Coordinates of C-alpha atoms in Angstrom, one line a residue:
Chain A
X22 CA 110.5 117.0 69.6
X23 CA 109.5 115.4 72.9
X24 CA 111.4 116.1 76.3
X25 CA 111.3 113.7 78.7
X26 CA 112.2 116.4 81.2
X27 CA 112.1 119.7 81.1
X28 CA 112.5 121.8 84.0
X29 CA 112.1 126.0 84.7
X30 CA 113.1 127.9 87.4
X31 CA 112.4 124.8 89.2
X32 CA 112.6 124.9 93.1
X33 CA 111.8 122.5 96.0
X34 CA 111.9 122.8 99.7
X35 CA 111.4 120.6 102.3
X36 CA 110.0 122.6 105.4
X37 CA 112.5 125.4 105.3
X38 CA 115.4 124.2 103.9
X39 CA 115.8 123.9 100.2
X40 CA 116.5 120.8 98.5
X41 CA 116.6 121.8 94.9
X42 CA 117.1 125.5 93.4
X43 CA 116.6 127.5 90.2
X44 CA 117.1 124.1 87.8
X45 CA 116.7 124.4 84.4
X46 CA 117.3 121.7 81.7
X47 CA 115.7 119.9 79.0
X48 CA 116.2 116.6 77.7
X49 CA 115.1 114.8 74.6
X50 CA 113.2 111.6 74.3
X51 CA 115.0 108.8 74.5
X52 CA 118.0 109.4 76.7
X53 CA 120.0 107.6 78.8
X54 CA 120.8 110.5 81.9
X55 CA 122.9 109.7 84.9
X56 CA 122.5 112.1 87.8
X57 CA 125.1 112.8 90.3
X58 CA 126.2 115.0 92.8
X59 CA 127.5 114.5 96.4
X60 CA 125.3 113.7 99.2
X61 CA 122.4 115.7 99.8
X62 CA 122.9 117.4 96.6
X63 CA 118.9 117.0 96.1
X64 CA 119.4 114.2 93.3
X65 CA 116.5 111.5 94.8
X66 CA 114.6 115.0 95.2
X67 CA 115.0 115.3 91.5
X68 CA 113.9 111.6 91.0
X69 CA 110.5 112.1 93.3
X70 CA 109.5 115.2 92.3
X71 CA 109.5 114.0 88.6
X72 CA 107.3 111.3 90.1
X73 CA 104.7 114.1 91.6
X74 CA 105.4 113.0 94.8
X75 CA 107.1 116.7 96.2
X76 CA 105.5 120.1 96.3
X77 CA 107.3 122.2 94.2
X78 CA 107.9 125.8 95.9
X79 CA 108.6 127.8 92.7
X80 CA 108.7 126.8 89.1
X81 CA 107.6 124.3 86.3
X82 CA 108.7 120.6 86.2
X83 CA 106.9 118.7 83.1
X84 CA 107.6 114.9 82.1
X85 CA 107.4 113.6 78.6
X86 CA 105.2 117.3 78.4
X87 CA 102.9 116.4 81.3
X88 CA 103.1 119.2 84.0
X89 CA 104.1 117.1 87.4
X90 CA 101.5 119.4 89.1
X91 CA 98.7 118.9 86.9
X92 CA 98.7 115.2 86.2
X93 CA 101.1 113.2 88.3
X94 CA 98.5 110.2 88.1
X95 CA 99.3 110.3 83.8
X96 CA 103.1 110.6 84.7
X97 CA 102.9 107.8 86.9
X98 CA 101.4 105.4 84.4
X99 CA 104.3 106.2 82.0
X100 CA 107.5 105.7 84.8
X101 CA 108.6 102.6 86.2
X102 CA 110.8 103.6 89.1
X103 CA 113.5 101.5 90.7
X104 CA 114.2 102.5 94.5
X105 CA 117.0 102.0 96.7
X106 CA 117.2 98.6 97.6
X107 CA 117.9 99.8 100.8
X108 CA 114.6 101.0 101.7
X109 CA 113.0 97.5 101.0
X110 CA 112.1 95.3 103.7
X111 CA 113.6 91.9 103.8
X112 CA 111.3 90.9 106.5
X113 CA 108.5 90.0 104.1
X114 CA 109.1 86.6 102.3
X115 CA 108.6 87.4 98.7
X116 CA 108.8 85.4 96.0
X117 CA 110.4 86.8 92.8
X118 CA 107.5 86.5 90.9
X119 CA 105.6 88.7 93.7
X120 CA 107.8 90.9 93.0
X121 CA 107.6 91.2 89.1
X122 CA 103.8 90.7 89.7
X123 CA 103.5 93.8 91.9
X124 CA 104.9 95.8 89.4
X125 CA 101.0 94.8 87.5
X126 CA 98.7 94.1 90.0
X127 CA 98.6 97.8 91.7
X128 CA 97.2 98.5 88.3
X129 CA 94.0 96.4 89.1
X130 CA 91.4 96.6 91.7
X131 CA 91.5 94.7 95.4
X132 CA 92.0 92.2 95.4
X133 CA 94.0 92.2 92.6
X134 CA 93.8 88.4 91.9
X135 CA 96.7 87.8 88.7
X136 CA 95.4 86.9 85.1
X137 CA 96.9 84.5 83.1
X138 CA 98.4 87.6 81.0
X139 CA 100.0 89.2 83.9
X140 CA 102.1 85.8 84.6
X141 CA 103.0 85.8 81.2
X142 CA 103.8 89.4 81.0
X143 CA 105.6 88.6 84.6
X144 CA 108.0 86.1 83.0
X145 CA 108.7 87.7 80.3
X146 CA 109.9 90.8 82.4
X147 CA 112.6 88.2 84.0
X148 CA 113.4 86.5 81.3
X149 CA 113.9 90.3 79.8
X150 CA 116.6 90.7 82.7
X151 CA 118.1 87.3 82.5
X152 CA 116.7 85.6 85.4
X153 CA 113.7 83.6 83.8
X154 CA 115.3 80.7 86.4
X155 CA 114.4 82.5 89.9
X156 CA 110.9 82.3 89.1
X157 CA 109.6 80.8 92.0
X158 CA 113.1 81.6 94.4
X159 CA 113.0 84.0 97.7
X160 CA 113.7 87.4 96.6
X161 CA 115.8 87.7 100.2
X162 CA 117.9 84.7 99.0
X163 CA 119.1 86.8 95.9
X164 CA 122.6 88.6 95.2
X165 CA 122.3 92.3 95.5
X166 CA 122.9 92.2 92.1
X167 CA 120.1 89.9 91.1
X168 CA 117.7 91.4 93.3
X169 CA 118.4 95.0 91.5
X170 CA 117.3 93.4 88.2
X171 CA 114.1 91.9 89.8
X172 CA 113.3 95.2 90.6
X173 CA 113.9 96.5 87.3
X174 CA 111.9 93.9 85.9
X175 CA 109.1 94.5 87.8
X176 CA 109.4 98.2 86.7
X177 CA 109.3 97.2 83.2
X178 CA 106.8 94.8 83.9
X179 CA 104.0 97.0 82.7
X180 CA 106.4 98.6 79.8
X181 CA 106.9 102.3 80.6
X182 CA 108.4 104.8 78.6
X183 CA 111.0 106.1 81.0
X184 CA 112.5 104.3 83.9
X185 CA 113.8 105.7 86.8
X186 CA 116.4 104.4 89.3
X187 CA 117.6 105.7 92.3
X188 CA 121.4 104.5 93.1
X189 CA 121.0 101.0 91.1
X190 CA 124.6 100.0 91.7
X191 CA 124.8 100.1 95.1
X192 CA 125.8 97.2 97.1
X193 CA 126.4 95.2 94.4
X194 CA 129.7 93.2 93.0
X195 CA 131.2 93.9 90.2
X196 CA 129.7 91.1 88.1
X197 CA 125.9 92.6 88.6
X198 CA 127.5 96.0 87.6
X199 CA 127.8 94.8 84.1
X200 CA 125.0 92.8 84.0
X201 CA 122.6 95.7 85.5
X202 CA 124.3 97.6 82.4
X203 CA 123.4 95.2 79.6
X204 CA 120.0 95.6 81.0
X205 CA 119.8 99.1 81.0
X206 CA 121.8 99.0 77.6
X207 CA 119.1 97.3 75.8
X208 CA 116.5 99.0 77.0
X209 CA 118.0 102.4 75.7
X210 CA 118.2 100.4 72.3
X211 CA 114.4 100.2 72.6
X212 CA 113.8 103.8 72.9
X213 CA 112.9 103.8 76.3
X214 CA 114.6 107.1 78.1
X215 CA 116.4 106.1 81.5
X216 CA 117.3 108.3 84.3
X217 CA 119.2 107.4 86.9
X218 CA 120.5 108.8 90.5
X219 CA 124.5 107.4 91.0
X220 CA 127.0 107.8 93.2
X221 CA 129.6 105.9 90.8
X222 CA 129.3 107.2 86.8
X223 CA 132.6 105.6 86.4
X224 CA 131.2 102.5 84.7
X225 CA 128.2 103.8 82.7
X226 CA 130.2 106.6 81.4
X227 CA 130.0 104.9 77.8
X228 CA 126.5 104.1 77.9
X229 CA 124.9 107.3 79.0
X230 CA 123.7 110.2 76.7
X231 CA 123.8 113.4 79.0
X232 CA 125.1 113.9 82.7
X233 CA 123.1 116.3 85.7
X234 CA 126.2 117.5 88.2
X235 CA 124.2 118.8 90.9
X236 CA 125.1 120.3 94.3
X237 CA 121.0 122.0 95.2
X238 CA 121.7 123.5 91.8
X239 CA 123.0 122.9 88.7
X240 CA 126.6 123.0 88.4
X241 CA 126.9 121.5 84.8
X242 CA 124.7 119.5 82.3
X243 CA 125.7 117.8 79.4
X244 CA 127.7 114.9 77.6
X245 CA 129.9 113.0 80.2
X246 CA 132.9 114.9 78.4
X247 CA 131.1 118.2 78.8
X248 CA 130.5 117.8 82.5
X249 CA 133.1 115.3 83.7
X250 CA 135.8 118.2 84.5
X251 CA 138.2 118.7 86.8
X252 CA 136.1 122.1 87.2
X253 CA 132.8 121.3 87.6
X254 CA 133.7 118.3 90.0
X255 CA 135.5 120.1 92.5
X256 CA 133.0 122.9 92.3
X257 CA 130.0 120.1 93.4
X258 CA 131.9 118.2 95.8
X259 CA 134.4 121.1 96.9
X260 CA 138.4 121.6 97.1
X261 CA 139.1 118.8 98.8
X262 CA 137.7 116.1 96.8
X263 CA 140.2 113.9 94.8
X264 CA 139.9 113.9 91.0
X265 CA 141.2 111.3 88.7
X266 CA 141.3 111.4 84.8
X267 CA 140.9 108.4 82.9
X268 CA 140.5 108.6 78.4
X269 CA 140.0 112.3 79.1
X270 CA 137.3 112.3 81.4
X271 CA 137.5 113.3 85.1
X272 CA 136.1 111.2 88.1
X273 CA 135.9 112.4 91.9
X274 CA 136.8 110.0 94.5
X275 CA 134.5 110.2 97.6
X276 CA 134.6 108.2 100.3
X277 CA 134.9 104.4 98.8
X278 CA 132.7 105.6 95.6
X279 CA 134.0 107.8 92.1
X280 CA 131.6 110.0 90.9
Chain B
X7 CA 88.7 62.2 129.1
X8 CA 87.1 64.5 127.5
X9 CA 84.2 64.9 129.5
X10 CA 85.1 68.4 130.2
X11 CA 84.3 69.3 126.7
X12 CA 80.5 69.1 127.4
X13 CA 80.5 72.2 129.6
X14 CA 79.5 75.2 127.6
X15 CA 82.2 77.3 129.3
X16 CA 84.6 75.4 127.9
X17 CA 83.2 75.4 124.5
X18 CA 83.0 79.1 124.8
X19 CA 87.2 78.8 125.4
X20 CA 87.8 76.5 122.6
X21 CA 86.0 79.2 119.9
X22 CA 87.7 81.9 121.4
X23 CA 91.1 79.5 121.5
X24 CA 90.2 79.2 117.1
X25 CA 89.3 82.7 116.8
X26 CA 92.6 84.2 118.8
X27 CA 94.4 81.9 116.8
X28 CA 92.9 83.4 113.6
X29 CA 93.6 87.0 114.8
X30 CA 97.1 86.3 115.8
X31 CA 97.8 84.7 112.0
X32 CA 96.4 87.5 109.9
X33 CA 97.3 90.9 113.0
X34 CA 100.7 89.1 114.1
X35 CA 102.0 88.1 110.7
X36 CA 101.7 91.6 109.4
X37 CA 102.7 93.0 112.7
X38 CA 106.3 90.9 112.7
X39 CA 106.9 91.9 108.7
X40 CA 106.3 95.9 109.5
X41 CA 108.9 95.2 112.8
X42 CA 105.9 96.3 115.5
X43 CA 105.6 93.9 117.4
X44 CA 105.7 96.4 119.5
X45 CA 102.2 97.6 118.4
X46 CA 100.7 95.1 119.4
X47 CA 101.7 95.4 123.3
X48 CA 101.3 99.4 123.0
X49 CA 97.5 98.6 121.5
X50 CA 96.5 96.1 124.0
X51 CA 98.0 98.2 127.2
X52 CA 96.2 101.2 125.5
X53 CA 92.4 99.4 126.3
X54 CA 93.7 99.4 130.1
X55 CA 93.5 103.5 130.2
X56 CA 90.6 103.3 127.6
X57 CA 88.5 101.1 129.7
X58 CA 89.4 103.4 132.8
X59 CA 88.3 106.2 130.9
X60 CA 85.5 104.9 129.7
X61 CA 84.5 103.4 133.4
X62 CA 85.1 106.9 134.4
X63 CA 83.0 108.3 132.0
X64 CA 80.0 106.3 132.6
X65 CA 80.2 106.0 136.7
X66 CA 80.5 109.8 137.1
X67 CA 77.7 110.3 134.9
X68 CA 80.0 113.1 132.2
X69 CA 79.0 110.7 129.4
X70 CA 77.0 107.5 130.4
X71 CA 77.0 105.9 127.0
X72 CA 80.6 105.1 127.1
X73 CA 81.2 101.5 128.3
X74 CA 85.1 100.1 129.0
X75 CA 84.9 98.5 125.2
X76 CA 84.3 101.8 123.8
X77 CA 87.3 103.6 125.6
X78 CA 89.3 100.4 125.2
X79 CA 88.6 100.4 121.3
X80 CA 89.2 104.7 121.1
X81 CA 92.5 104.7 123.1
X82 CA 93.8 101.5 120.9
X83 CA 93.3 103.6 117.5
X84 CA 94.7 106.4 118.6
X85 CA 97.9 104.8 119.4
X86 CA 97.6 103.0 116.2
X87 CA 97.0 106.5 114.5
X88 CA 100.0 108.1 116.5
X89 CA 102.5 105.2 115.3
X90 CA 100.7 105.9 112.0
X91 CA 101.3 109.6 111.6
X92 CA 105.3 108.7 112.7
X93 CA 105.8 105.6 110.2
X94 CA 103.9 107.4 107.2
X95 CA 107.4 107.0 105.7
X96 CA 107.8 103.4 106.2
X97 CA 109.7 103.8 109.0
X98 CA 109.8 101.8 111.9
X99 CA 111.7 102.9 114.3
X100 CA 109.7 106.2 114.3
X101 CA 106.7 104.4 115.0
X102 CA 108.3 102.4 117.6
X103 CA 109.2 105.7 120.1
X104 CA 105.7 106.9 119.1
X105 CA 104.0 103.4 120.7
X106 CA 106.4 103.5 123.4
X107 CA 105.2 107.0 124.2
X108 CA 101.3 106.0 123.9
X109 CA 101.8 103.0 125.7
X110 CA 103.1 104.8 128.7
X111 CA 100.8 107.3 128.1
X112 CA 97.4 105.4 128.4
X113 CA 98.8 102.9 131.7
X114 CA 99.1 106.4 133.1
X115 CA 95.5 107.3 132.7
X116 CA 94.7 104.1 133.6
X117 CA 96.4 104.3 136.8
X118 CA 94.7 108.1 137.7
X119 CA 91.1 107.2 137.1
X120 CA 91.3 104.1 138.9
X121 CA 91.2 106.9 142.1
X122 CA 88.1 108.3 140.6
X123 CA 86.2 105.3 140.1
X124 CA 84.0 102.8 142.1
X125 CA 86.2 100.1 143.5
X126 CA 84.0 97.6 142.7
X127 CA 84.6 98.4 139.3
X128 CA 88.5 98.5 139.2
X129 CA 88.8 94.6 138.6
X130 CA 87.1 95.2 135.0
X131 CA 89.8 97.0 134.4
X132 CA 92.7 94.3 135.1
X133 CA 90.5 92.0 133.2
X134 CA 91.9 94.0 129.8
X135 CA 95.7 93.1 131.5
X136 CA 95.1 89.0 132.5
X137 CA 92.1 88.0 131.2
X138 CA 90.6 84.3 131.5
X139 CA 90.0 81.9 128.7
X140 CA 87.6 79.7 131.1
X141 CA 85.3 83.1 132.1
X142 CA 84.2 84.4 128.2
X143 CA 80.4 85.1 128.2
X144 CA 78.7 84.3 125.0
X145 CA 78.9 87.9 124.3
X146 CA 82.4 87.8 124.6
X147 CA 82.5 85.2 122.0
X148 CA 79.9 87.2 119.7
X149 CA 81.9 90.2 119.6
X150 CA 85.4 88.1 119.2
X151 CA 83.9 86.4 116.3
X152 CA 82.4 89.6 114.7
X153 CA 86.0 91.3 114.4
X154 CA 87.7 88.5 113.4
X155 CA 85.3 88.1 110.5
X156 CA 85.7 91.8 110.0
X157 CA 89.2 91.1 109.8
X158 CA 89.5 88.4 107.5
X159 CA 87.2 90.0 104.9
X160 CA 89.6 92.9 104.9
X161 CA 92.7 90.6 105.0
X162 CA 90.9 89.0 102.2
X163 CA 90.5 92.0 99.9
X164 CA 93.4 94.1 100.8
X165 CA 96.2 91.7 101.2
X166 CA 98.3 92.6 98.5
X167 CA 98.5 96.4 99.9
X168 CA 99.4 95.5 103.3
X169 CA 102.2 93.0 102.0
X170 CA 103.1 95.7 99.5
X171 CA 102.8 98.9 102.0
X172 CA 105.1 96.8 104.5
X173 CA 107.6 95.3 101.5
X174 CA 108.1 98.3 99.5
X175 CA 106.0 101.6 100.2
X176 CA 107.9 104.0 98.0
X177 CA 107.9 101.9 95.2
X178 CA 104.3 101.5 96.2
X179 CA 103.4 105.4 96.1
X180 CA 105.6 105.4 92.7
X181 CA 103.1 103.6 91.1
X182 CA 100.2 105.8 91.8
X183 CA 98.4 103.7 94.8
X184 CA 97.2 105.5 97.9
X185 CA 99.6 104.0 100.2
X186 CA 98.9 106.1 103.1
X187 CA 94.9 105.0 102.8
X188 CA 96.5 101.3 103.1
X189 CA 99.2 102.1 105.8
X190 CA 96.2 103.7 108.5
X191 CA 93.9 100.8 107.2
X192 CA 96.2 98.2 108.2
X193 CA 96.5 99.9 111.7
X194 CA 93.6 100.3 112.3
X195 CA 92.1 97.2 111.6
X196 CA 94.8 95.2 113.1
X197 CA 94.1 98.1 116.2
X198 CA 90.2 96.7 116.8
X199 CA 91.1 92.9 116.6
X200 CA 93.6 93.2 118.5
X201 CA 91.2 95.4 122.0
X202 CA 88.5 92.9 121.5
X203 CA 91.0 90.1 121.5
X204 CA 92.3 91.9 124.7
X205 CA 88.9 92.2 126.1
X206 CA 88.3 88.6 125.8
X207 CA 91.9 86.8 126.7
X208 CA 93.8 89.8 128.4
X209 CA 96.9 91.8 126.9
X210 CA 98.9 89.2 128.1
X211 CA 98.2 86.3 126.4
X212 CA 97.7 88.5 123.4
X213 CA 101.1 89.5 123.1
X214 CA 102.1 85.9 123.4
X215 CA 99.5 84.3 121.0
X216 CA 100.1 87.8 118.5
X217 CA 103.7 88.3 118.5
X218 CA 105.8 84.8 119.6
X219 CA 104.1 82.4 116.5
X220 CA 104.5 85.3 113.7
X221 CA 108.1 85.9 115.5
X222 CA 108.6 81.9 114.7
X223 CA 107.2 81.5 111.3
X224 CA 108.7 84.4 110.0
X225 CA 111.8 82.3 110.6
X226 CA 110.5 79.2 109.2
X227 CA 108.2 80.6 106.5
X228 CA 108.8 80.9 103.2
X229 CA 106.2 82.8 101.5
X230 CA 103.4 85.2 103.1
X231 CA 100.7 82.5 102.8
X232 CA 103.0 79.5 104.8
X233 CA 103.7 82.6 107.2
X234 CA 100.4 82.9 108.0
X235 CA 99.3 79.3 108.1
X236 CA 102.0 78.5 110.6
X237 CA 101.2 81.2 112.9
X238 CA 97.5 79.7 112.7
X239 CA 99.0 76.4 113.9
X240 CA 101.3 77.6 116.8
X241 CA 98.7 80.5 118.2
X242 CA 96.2 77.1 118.5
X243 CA 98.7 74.7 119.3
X244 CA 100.1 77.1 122.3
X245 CA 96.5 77.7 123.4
X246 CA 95.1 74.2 123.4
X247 CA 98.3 73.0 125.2
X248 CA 97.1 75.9 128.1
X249 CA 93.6 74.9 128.3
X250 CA 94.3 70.6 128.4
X251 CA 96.9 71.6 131.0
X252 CA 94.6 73.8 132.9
X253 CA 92.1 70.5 133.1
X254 CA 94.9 68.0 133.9
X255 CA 97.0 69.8 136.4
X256 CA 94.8 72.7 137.4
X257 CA 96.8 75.6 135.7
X258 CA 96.2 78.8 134.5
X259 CA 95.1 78.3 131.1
X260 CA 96.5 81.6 129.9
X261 CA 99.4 81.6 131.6
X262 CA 100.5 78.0 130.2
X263 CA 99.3 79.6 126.7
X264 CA 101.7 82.6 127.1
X265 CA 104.7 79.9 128.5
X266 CA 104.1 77.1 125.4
X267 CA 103.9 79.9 123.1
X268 CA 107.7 81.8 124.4
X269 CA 109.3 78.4 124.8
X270 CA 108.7 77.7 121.2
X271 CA 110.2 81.4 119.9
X272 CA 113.1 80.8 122.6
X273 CA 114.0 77.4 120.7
X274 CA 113.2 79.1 117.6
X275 CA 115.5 81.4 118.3
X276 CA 119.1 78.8 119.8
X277 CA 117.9 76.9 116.9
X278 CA 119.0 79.9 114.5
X279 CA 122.0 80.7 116.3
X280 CA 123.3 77.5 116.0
X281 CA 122.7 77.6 112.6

C-alpha cells in the first residue's frame, strides 16, 4: 500500500511561533483530500512543507514514501502544485501557452528553448482542461476561472502523480467552480491523488475522498461525513462560528465563505 | 544637415544613444514587470555615494586602487542585494522601503565625503547625477558597450527565469528551480548596467530612458518580447529627438531626452484613463 502522505509527530515553526503541531495522518494513493481550517490554521504550511520547501522543527513528513527532508528534489518531480492566483503577477504579459509551457521548460537547461514535444505536450494539457482555444490569448485577459485551469494545466503539463492546489476556488464565479471540478474529477479518475487547501468544501463535498480539519493541529480527519460535524467545526473555528447542515453534513459559515 | 554627424563626439553620443537604448529595453522591461522602478532610481543615486567613497578612498590615500566606477559599481549592488534580501519572497513592496532606505542612505555618504575630498574633484561626482551625452570618452563608450553585451548574453540565456521569477516565483520554487540564484542574478546584473549607464549619461536620464518606455510598453505590449522591442524604440526615439534638438536649437541633449521620454508616458497614461 502506498501513502501519498503520511505524517508523525509532525511539527513546523516559523521563527518562534508554531505553524503546525503534533500532526499525524496517513493517506492512501490515490485520494482526492480537501484541507480546511480557518485562517492561519497552518493549511498552505501543510501544502509547502509537503513540497520540502519548510524546515520541519520535530517529526517525520514523507510523500508517496519519500522523506521531505531527504529528497525534496524527487518529491518535487512527482507534484505539480497550483498556487494562489493571488500571488501571481499580472504585470508580466504572458501568453497562455507560456504559461502551460513553464510548467516543462524549468525541467530543461537555460535557455530552455521549447521542443516540438513540449508544444505538443503543452496543448494537450489545455485541451486536457478545456481551453485548447486560448492558445495563443493573454493569460491577464482570462476569467478567474479560466486562468485557475491554465494553471492546472500547466501543473499537469509534465504529468505528476499528485497535484496540489492551494485555495483553487477563489475569486472565481460559479460557472468556473464546476468546471475547475470536472477537471479535478477526471483527474481523480486517472489515479492521480489530489490535495487541496479550501476555504469553501461546500461544493466538492461529493467529489472528495478524505477531509483534514485543521486549527495548528488536527481537529479531525476523515470522510466529509466523519469530519463535517457540528463538533469538530466549532472546535476549529470556535463558538461563534455559524453552522449549517445540509444532506447530513455540517458547513461553517465564515465571513462570505462556508467551510 | 547632417554635417554634425562627422564629429567623433557625436558618434561617440549616437553609440551610447543605441547602447542606453538597449540597456533600458532588457533592465527597464524587467524592472516595470517586478514593480521597481524604483530600483532603478535607488541604483543609479547609489553610484553618487559610491563614487564619493571611492574618490575618498583614493585622494586620502586609505585605498588608492579604488576609482569612482568601483565605488559607484559596489554601492549599486549592495542596494540591489538589500532590496534582494527584502523581496526574496516576491514581494515588492518590501523591496521598495528597503531601496528607499539605500537610496537615502548612499546621497548621504555622498553628501559627507564631498567635505573630505579635493574640490577639484567634487564635479566627478555630479557627473554620476546629470551626465552629458555630447562629453563620453571612447572609454566611456568601451565600458558602456562591454556591459551591455554582458547583459544581453545573460538576458539571452536566462530569460525565461527572470520572466518566471517576476511572473510566478512560488510556483517557480515548487518545481525544484533555484529561484533565489535567479532573483539576485537578475539584480545584480540589471544593478551593473544600470552604474555604468549612469556613469556615462547621468542618473537622470537613466531613470527617464530605464523606467518611462518600459512604463509605456507595458501598457501597449502584448507579450514579453513586443515589451521589450517597444521599449528599444522609445529609449532611441526619446534620445535621438534630445541629441537633433540639442544641434537645432542648442539644448541640453539629456534633458530634452528625459522631457520626450515623460511626455510620451504622460500621454500614455490620459490615453488609458480615457479608455
Amino acid at each position: 500500500m502506498t501513502y501519498v502522505v503520511e505524517a508523525k509527530d509532525l511539527t513546523i515553526a516559523y521563527d518562534s511561533s508554531v505553524a503546525l503541531k503534533d500532526i499525524n495522518f496517513s493517506v492512501e494513493h490515490p485520494t482526492f483530500l480537501a484541507i480546511i481550517g480557518p485562517n492561519g490554521a497552518g493549511k498552505s504550511t501543510l501544502l509547502r512543507a509537503m513540497l520540502g520547501q519548510l524546515k520541519i522543527l520535530r517529526g517525520e513528513l514523507k510523500v508517496m514514501g519519500i522523506d521531505v527532508k531527504e529528497n525534496p528534489r524527487a518529491i518535487r518531480r512527482m507534484v505539480g502544485y497550483v498556487p494562489q492566483r493571488e500571488r501571481i503577477n499580472f504585470e508580466v504579459p504572458l501568453k497562455v501557452k507560456d504559461v502551460i509551457l513553464m510548467g516543462l521548460l524549468t525541467k530543461l537547461k537555460p535557455p530552455r528553448i521549447p521542443r516540438r514535444s513540449d508544444l505538443e505536450a503543452a496543448k494537450k494539457a489545455l485541451e486536457a482542461v478545456g481551453l485548447e482555444d486560448l492558445w495563443n490569448e493573454s493569460f491577464a485577459h482570462l476569467s478567474g476561472g479560466q486562468q485557475q485551469r491554465v494553471l492546472i494545466a500547466r501543473a499537469m503539463v509534465s504529468d505528476p502523480t499528485i497535484l496540489l492546489l492551494d485555495e483553487p476556488f477563489s475569486g472565481v464565479d460559479t460557472k468556473s467552480y464546476w468546471e475547475i471540478i470536472t477537471v479535478l474529477r477526471s483527474l481523480r479518475l486517472k489515479d492521480k491523488s489530489i490535495i487541496l487547501v479550501t476555504h469553501d468544501i461546500n461544493p466538492i463535498v461529493d467529489c472528495i475522498d478524505k477531509v483534514l480539519l485543521l486549527n495548528k493541529r488536527i481537529i479531525a480527519y476523515g470522510t466529509p461525513r466523519e469530519v463535517l460535524t457540528e463538533r469538530y467545526l466549532v472546535e476549529a473555528y470556535g463558538p461563534s462560528v455559524r453552522v449549517i447542515e445540509h444532506k447530513g453534513l455540517c458547513f461553517a459559515i465564515t465571513g462570505d465563505v462556508h467551510a | 544637415m547632417l554635417e554634425f554627424l562627422s564629429h567623433p563626439f557625436v558618434q561617440r553620443a549616437i553609440i551610447a544613444i543605441f547602447l542606453t537604448s538597449l540597456a533600458a529595453a532588457l533592465v527597464g522591461t524587467f524592472m516595470v514587470f517586478r514593480g521597481l522602478s524604483f530600483l532603478v532610481s535607488g541604483v543609479a543615486h547609489a553610484a553618487l555615494g559610491g563614487a564619493a567613497l571611492g574618490i575618498f578612498l583614493e585622494t586620502s590615500g586609505l585605498a588608492p586602487f579604488i576609482d569612482p566606477l568601483l565605488g559607484a559599481l559596489l554601492f549599486g549592488i549592495l542596494v540591489a542585494l538589500i532590496a534582494g534580501v527584502a523581496g526574496e519572497t516576491g514581494i515588492s513592496a518590501r523591496m521598495e522601503i528597503a531601496i528607499g532606505v539605500s537610496f537615502a542612505f548612499a546621497m548621504s555618504i555622498a553628501v559627507f565625503f564631498m567635505f573630505y575630498i579635493p574640490p577639484e574633484r567634487v564635479p566627478q561626482i555630479w557627473g554620476f547625477l546629470i551626465g552629458d551625452l555630447l562629453l563620453l570618452t571612447e572609454k566611456d563608450i568601451l565600458l558602456l558597450f562591454t556591459a551591455c553585451f554582458a547583459l544581453s548574453i545573460i538576458v539571452l540565456l536566462f530569460h525565461r527565469e527572470f520572466i518566471y521569477v517576476s511572473f510566478d516565483m512560488e510556483a517557480l520554487i515548487a518545481q525544484g528551480i533555484n529561484a533565489k540564484v535567479y532573483h539576485y542574478l537578475m539584480l545584480i546584473t540589471m544593478a551593473i548596467a544600470i552604474i555604468v549607464a549612469t556613469k556615462a549619461i547621468g542618473a537622470i536620464l537613466v531613470y527617464a530612458i530605464l523606467v518611462a518606455p518600459a512604463a509605456v510598453a507595458a501598457e501597449w505590449g502584448r507579450s514579453v518580447g513586443q515589451v521589450i522591442l517597444l521599449v528599444f524604440i522609445l529609449a532611441l526615439f526619446s534620445q535621438v529627438i534630445g541629441l537633433v534638438s540639442s544641434f537645432q536649437w542648442n539644448l541640453s541633449p539629456s534633458a530634452m531626452a528625459g522631457i520626450v521620454a515623460a511626455t510620451i508616458y504622460l500621454i500614455t497614461l490620459a490615453k488609458k484613463k480615457a479608455e
